[in-house]
XYZ file of C-alpha atoms in Angstrom:
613
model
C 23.765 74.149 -16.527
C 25.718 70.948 -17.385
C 27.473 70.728 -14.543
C 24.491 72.200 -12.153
C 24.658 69.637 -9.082
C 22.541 71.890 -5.914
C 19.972 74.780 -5.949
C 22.841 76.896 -4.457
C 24.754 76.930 -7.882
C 21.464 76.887 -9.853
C 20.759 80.397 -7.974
C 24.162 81.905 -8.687
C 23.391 80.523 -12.336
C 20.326 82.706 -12.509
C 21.694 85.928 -11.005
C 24.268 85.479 -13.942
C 21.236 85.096 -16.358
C 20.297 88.145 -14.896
C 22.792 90.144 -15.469
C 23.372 89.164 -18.522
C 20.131 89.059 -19.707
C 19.654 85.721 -20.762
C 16.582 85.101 -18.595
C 14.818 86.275 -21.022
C 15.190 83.390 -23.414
C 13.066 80.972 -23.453
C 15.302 77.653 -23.977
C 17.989 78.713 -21.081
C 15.175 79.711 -18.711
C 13.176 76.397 -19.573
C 16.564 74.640 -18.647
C 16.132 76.660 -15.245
C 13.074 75.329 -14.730
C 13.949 71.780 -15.722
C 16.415 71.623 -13.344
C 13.819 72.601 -10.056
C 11.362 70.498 -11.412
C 13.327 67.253 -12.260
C 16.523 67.217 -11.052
C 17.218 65.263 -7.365
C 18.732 68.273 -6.363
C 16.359 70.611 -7.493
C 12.966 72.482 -5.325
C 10.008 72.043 -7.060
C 8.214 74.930 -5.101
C 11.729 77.402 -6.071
C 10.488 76.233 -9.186
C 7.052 77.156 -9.124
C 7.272 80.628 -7.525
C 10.326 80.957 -10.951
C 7.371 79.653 -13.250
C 4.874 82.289 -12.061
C 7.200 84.973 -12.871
C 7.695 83.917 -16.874
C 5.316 86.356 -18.975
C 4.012 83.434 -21.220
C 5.366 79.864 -20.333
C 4.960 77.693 -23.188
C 3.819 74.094 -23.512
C 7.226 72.667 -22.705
C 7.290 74.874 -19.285
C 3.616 73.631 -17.991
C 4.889 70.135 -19.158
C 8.096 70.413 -17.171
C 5.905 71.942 -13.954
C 3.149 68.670 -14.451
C 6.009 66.390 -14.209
C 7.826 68.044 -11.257
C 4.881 67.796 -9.139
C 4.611 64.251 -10.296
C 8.123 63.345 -8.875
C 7.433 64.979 -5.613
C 4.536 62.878 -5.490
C 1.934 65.855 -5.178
C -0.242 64.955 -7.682
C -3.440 66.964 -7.347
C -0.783 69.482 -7.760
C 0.388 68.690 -10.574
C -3.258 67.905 -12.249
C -4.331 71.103 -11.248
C -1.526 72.533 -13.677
C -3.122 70.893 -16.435
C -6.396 72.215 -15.554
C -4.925 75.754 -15.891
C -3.665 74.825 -19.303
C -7.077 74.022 -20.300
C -8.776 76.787 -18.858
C -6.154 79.307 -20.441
C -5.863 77.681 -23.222
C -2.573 77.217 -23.474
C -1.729 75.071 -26.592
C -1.087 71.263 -25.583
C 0.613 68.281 -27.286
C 0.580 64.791 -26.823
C 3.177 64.768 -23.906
C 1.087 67.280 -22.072
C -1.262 64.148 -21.784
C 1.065 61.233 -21.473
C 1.984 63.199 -18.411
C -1.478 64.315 -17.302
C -2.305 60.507 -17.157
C 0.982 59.470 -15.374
C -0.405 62.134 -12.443
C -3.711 60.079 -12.589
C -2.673 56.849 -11.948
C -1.347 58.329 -8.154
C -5.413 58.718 -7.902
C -7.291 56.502 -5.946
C -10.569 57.556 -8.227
C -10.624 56.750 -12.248
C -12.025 59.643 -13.070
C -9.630 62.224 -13.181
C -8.009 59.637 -16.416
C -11.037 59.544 -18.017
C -11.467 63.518 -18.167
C -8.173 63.300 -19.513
C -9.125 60.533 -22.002
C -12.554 62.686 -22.933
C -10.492 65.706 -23.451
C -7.942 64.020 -25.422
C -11.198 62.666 -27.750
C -12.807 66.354 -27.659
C -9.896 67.926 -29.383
C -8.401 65.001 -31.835
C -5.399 64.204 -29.956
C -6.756 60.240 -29.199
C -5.485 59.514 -32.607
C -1.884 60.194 -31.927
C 0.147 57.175 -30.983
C 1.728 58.454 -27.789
C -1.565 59.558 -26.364
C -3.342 56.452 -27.460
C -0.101 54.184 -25.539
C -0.668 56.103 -22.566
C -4.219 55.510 -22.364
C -4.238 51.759 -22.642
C -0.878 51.686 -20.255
C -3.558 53.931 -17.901
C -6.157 51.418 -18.092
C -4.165 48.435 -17.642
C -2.348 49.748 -15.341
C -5.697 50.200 -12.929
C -7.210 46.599 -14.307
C -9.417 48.434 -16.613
C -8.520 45.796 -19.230
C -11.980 46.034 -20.989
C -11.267 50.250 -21.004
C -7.545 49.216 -21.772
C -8.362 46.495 -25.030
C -11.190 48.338 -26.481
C -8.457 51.595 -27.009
C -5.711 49.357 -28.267
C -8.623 47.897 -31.028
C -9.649 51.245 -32.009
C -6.073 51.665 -32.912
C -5.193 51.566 -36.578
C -1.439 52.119 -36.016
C 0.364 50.391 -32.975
C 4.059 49.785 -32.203
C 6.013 47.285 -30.415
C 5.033 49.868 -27.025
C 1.417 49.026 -27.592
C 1.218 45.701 -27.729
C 4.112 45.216 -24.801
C 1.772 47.760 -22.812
C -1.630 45.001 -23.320
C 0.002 42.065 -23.145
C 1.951 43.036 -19.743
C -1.339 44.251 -18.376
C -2.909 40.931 -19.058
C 0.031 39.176 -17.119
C -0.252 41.658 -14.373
C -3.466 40.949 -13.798
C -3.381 37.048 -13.948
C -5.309 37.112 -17.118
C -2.455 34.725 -18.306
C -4.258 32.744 -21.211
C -5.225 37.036 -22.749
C -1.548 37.348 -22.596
C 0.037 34.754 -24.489
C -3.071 34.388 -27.427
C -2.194 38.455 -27.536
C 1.693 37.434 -28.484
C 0.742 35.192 -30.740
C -1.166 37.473 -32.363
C 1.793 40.423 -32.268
C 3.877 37.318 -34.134
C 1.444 37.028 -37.038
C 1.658 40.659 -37.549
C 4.744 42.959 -38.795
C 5.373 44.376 -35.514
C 8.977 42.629 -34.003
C 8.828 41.894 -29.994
C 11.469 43.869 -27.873
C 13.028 42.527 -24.766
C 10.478 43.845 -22.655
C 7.719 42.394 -24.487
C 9.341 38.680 -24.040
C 10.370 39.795 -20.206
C 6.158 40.173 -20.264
C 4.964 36.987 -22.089
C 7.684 34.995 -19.869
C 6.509 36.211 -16.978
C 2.695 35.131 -17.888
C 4.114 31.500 -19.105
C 6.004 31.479 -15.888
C 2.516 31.476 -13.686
C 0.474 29.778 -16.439
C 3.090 26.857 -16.783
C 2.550 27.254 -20.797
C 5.946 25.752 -21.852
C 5.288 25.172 -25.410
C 4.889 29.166 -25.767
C 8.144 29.587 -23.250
C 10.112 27.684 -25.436
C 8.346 28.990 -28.802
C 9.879 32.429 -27.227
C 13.195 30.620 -26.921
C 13.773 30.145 -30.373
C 12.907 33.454 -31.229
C 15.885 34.862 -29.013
C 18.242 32.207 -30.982
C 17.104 33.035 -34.222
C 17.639 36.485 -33.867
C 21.460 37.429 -33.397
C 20.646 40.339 -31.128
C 22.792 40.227 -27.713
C 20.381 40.125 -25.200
C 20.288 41.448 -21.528
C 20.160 39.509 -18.232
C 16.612 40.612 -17.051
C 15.262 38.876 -20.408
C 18.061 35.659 -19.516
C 16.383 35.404 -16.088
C 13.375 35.498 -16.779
C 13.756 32.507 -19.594
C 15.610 30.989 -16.780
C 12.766 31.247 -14.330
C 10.715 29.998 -16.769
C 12.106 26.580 -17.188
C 12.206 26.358 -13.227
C 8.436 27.181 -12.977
C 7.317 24.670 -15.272
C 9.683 21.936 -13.888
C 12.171 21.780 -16.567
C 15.452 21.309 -14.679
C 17.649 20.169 -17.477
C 16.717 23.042 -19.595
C 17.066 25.180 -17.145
C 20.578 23.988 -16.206
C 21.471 24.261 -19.605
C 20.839 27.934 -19.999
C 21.952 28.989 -16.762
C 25.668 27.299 -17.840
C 25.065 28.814 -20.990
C 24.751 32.431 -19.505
C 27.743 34.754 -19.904
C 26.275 36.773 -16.831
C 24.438 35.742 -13.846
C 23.452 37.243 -10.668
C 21.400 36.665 -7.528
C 18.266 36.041 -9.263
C 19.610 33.772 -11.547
C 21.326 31.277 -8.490
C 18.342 31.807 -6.728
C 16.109 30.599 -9.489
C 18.280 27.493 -9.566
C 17.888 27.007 -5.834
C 14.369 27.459 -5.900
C 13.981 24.923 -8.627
C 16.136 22.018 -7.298
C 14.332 22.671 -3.575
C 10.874 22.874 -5.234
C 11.460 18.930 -6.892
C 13.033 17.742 -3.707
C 16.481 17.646 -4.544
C 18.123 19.495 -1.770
C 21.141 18.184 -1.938
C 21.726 20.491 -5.415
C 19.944 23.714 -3.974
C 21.748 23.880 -1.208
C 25.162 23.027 -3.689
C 23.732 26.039 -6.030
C 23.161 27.626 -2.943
C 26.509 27.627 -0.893
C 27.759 28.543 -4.980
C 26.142 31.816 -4.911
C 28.899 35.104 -4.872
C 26.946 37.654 -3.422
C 23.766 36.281 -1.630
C 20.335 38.125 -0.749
C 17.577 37.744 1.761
C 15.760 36.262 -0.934
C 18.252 33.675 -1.939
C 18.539 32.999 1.900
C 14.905 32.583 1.751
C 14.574 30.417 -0.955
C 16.830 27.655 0.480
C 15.203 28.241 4.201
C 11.368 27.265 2.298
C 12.999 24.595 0.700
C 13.969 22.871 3.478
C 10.796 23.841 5.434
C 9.127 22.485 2.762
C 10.418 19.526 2.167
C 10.388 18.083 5.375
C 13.453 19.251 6.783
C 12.742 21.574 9.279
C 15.996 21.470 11.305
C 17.945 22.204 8.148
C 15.456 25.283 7.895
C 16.142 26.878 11.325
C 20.002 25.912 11.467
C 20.220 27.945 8.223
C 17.889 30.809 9.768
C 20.218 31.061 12.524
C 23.052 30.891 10.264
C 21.345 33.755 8.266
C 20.491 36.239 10.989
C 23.892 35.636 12.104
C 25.680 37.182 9.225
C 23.649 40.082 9.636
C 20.348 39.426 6.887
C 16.885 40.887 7.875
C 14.498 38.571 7.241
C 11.488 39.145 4.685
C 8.294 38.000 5.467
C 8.794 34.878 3.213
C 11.222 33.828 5.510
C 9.190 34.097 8.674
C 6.636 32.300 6.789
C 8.772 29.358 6.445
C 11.139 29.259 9.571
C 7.416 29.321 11.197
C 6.484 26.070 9.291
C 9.340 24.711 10.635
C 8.930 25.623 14.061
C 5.426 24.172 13.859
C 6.644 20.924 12.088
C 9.339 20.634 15.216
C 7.003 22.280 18.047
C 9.709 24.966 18.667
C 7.121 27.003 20.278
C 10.525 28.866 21.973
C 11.575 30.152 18.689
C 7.725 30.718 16.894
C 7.033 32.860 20.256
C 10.252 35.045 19.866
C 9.594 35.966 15.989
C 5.550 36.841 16.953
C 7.042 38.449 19.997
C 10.180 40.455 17.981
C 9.126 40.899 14.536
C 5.251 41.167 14.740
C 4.312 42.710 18.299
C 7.372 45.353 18.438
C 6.274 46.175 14.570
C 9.538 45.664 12.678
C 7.668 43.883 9.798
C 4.675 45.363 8.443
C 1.374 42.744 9.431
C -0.266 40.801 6.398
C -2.624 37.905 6.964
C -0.382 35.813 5.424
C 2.533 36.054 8.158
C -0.510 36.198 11.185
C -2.032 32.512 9.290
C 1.350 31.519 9.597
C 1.582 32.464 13.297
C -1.851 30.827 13.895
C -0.569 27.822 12.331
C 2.341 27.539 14.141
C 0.852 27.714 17.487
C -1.438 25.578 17.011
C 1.373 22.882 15.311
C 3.262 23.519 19.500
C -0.099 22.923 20.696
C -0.470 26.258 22.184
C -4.163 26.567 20.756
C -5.506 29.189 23.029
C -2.570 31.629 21.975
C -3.498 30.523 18.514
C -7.303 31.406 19.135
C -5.747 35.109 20.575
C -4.154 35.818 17.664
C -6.943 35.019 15.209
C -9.570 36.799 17.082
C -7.477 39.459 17.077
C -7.470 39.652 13.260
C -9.075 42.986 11.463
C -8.846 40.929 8.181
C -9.090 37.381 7.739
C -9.153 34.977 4.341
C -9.676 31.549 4.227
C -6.858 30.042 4.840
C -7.009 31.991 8.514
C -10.203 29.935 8.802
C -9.037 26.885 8.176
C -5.959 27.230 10.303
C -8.102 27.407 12.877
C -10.284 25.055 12.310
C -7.048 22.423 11.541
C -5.465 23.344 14.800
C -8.276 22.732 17.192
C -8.868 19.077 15.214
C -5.255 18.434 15.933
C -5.625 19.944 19.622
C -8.623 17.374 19.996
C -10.534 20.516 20.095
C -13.672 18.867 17.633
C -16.352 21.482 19.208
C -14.452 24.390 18.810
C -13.442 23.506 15.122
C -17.377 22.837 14.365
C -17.722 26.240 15.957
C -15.157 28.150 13.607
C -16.810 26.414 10.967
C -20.208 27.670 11.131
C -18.858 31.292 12.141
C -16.887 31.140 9.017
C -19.947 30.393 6.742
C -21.734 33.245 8.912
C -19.151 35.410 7.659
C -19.808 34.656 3.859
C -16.608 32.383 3.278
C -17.430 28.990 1.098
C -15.575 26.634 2.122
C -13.078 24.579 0.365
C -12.329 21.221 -0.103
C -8.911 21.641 2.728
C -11.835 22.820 5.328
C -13.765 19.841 5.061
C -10.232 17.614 5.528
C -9.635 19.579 8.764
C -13.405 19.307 9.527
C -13.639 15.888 8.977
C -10.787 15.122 10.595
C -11.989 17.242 14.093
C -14.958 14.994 14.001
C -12.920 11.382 13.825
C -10.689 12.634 16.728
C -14.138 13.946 18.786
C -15.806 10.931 17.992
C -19.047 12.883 15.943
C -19.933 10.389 13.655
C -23.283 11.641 12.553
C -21.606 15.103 12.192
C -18.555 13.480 10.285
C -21.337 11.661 8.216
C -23.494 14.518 7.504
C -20.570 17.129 6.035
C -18.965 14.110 4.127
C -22.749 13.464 2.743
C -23.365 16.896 2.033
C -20.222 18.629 0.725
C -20.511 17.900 -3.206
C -24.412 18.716 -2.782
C -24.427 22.072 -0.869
C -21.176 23.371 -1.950
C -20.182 20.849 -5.054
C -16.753 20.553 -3.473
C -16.151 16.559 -5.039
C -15.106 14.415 -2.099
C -11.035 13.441 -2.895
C -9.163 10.068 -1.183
C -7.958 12.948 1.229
C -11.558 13.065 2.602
C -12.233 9.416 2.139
C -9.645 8.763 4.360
C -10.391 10.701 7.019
C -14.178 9.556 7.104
C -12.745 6.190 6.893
C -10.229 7.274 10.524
C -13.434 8.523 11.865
C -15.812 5.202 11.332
C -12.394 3.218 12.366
C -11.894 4.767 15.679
C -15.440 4.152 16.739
C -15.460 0.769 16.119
C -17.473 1.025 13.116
C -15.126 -1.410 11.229
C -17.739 -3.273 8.771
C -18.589 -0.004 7.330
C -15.081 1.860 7.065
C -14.055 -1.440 5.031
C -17.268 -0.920 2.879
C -16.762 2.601 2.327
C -12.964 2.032 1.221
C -14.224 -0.551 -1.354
C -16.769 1.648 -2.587
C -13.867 4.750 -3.869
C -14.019 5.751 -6.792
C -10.697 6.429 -6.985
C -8.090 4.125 -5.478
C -7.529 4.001 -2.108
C -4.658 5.890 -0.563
C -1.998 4.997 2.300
C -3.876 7.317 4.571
C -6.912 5.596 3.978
C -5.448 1.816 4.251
C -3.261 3.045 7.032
C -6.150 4.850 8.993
C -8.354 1.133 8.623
C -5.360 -0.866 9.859
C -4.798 1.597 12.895
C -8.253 0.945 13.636
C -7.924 -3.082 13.279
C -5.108 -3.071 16.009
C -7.135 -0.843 18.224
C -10.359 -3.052 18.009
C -8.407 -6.164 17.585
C -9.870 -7.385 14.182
C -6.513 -9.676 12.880
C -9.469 -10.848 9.997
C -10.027 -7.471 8.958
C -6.308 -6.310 9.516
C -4.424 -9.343 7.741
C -6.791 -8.463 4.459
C -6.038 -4.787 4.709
C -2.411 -4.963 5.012
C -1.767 -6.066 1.878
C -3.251 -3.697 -0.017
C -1.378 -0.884 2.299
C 2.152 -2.767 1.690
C 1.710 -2.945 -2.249
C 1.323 1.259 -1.855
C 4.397 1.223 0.055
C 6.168 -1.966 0.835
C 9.499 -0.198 2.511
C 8.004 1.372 4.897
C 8.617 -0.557 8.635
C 5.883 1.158 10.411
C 3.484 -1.120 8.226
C 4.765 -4.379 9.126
C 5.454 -3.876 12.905
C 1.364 -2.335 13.276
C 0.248 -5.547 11.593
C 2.944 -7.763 13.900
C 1.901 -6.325 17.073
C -1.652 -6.771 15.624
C -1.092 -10.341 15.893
C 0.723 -10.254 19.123
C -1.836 -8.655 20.827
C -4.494 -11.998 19.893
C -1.842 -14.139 20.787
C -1.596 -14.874 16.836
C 2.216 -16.520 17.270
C 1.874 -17.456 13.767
C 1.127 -14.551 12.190
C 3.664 -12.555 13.906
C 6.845 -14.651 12.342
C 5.318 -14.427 9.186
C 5.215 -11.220 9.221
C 8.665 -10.740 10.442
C 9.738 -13.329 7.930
C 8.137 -11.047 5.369
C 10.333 -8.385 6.729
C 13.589 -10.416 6.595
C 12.786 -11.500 2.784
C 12.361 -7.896 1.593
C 15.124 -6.502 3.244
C 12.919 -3.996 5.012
C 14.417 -2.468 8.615
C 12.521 -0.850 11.266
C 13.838 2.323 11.800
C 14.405 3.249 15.164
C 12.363 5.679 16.612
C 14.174 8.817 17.903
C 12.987 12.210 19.707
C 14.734 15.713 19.671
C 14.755 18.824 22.083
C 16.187 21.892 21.108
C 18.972 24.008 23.116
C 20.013 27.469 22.289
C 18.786 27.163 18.642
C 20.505 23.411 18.285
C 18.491 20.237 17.955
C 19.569 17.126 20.274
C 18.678 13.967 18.667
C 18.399 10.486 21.236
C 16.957 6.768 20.279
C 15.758 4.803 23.042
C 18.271 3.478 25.748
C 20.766 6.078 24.129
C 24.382 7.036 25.495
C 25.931 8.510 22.705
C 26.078 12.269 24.040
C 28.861 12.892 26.104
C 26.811 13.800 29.218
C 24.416 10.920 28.878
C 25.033 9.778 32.480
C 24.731 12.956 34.233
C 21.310 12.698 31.421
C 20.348 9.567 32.788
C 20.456 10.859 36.480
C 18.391 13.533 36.363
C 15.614 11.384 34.559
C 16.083 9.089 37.402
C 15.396 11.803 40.247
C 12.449 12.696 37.738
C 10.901 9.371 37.961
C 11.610 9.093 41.527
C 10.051 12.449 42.469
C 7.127 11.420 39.801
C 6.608 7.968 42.171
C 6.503 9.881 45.192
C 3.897 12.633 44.114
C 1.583 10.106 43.084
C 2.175 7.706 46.588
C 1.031 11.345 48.092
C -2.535 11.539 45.524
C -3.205 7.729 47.168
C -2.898 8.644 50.508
């Protein structure tokens, strides 16, 4: 039976059995049986139709048969043997209902467990430790937490099992704060933590950002002189990276003897999340063996950090040494594409990945198709797409309602918005900044006005500089200069660039050089590099003839060493982004270039001499 490896030996195994009589034993035949049952060569139904021929199968037999069915993932099967156990009652143990419970968690219902659970109680096997771990595991395995804590409580006795069981339920279920006061409960009794209980409490400091307990657990893996394993490494690593401690982090992954994709990955993801590329994509390009994942991680950090032609050069790159993407990926490479308007590209992955079904649908990746469209300005697509959703959250609804503000679309976005509160959605403070800013680029001021005014009192959403600034935009592009300046005085919170920037835009468009020459400070001392500042308020001036003002201003420029940067487009060709400034000649066919846009113009000039005539 050692060497058993197929059913086809197994059977000339049993014929010799036969013969010799052995098959009549109970521990060979329950090895038989064992083998059908559990092994990945065995046949669980060869194994039944054996099982029905033993005279008197014992607990270890129905045990073996409960678990079989188990693996083959037919569990009303499998149930169903325990059901005959009870009904013949056939003697059980505590395994018989660690696995009884392990079938009921491939149950969409809870009460198949809790039979289980009042059975257990009925005939004084609740008390045993094994039954009483598999019951909380049950429970917390569901979300039962209440069911799952008020077993563990009742328990007099509990390992290091127990309270890993608990406190990893807690963290799986995001009740992170449960999870870490449970540990620190574990560590004021006598029972020691294993790895997996750390791996557990990690992973809830991870999401929680507790880094006083993440390091607390830190210590106790360098007090102890136990040699521990890379799962519990990684997730100490990840650790540091989720609560923004890069130097620590650094530290430990140097540190580590062994190290594999999740722990460069963890690095990448770190250094990208802070902003400093530069190192990701160093850790990155360091990695032996790389994943989709890893791929992933340095494709969002660039897409996410305002580098979306990094993103897709590297998504190229990725698909072209053979990499499937994940859906994290297309979530990010269609960021980018939105960021860029590479509608070509955002169209082929809908087209490829989403309406030819290679990657399984989730609102997440459709939001992010939504998004995108509406980002290349392709709004009705977008609009397709979303009324084509079965499920929607709210994120899908504001997507919408962001991309027809951007579109210019402030009807339609007032539309979505009352659908969406229709539907039973509250909105959120991001829906009133896309809201908000629909209305300033339609021109509804009363409207603007009205969901500013009422979204603390109707929703108690608190009004951030975000929205400020946009009702600010909105009073500024109407003319309504007096009152954006008295509403920007009147924050309670300081005034943002948006918010200075959106009253100075407004200044040169209404040609108020009073108004603009006492905003612009307050804009500068926010950001006094920035070019784009001093050139608005310049051409400001210009535009009243303000001669004065305008070589101040430059002078200003010329004492603080600011630049303007040149303003450049792009156009992307077969997956490669061409960069130009104005008047530029620096590509290699920038004559030929030049010609065309000439016969452009020229054919533009004569299409509209054939409109006057």
């Amino acid at each position: 039976m050692e060497s058993c490896s197929s059913m086809h030996q197994l059977k000339q195994i049993q014929a010799r059995m036969t013969l010799t009589g052995l098959i009549t034993h109970t521990f060979p035949l329950s090895r038989l049986l064992a083998f059908c049952a559990l092994a990945d060569a065995g046949d669980i139904r060869y194994g039944h139709r054996l099982f029905h021929r033993i005279p008197d199968p014992n607990t270890f037999m129905w045990n073996t048969m409960i678990r079989g069915y188990r693996k083959a993932r037919i569990p009303a099967t499998a149930f169903s043997f325990f059901l005959h156990m009870l009904r013949r009652r056939v003697q059980l143990d505590s395994r018989t209902f660690v696995f009884a419970l392990k079938v009921c968690e491939h149950f969409s219902r809870a009460s198949p467990g809790e039979s289980v659970h009042c059975v257990a109680r009925k005939i004084g096997f609740d008390s045993e430790l094994l039954v009483r771990n598999g019951l909380v595991y049950f429970y917390a395995e569901r979300g039962w937490l209440n069911h799952a804590r008020r077993v563990f409580d009742e328990m007099s006795f509990k390992d290091v099992v127990t309270w890993t069981t608990m406190i990893d339920g807690y963290a799986g279920c995001n009740c992170l704060d449960a999870a870490v006061e449970l540990f620190s409960l574990m560590l004021v009794g006598d029972v020691e933590p294993n790895e997996v209980t750390l791996i557990a409490v990690l992973s809830a400091c991870s999401q929680k950002g507790d880094l006083g307990m993440g390091k607390r657990i830190h210590e106790i893996m360098e007090r102890k002189t136990v040699r521990w394993g890379l799962s519990l490494h990684n997730a100490l690593l990840d650790m540091y990276v989720k609560c923004g401690c890069l130097m620590d982090a650094r530290e430990l992954f140097d540190r580590m003897e062994t190290r594999d994709v999740f722990s460069w990955t963890s690095m990448v993801n770190g250094y990208a999340k802070c902003g400093d590329l530069e190192s990701a994509r160093r850790f990155f390009d360091q990695t032996p063996r790389k994943n989709v994942v890893c791929w992933s991680a340095m494709i969002a950090g660039y897409s996410q950090n305002d580098k979306p032609e990094e993103s897709l050069t590297l998504f190229h790159k990725m698909l072209g040494e053979g990499f499937v993407p994940v859906e994290h990926t297309l979530v990010s490479v269609l960021s980018a594409c939105g960021q860029l308007s590479c509608l070509s590209l955002g169209h082929w992955i809908h087209q490829y990945f989403v309406d030819e079904k290679r990657m399984p649908l989730s609102v997440t990746l459709v939001n992010a198709i939504i998004d995108m469209y509406a980002k290349c300005g392709s709004i009705d697509v977008a609009a397709e797409v979303f009324s084509a959703m079965s499920e929607r959250n709210l994120v899908s609804w504001n997507s919408m309602i962001a991309g027809y503000a951007a579109n210019g679309r402030a009807k339609q976005a007032v539309e979505v918005f009352d659908q969406m509160r229709c539907m039973g959605f509250k909105p959120d403070d991001i829906t009133f900044v896309s809201l908000l800013t629909a209305c300033s680029h339609g021109g509804l001021v009363s409207e603007g006005q009205e969901y500013f005014d009422t979204m603390e009192r109707n929703y108690g959403i608190k009004p951030k500089k975000e929205h400020y600034a946009c009702m600010i935009d909105l009073l500024g592009r109407t003319g309504l200069l007096e009152e954006a300046y008295k509403l920007i005085t009147k924050m309670p919170m300081q005034p943002c660039e948006a918010a200075w920037g959106a009253l100075l835009s407004a200044c040169r468009k209404h040609g108020n050089v009073e108004l603009a020459n006492s905003s612009a400070p307050n804009l500068l001392n926010l950001d006094p590099e920035d070019s784009g500042i001093y050139v608005l308020l310049a051409n400001i001036c210009a535009n009243e003839r303000k001669w004065g003002d305008v070589r101040r201003v430059r002078s200003l420029m010329r004492d603080k060493g600011v630049k303007k940067i040149p303003g450049h487009s792009l156009i992307e060709i077969d997956g490669e982004f061409k960069v130009f400034l104005v008047a530029d000649e620096s590509h290699p066919q920038s004559e030929e270039i030049y010609k065309v846009l000439d016969e452009i113009f020229l054919l533009s000039k004569l299409e509209d001499s054939d409109c006057e005539l």
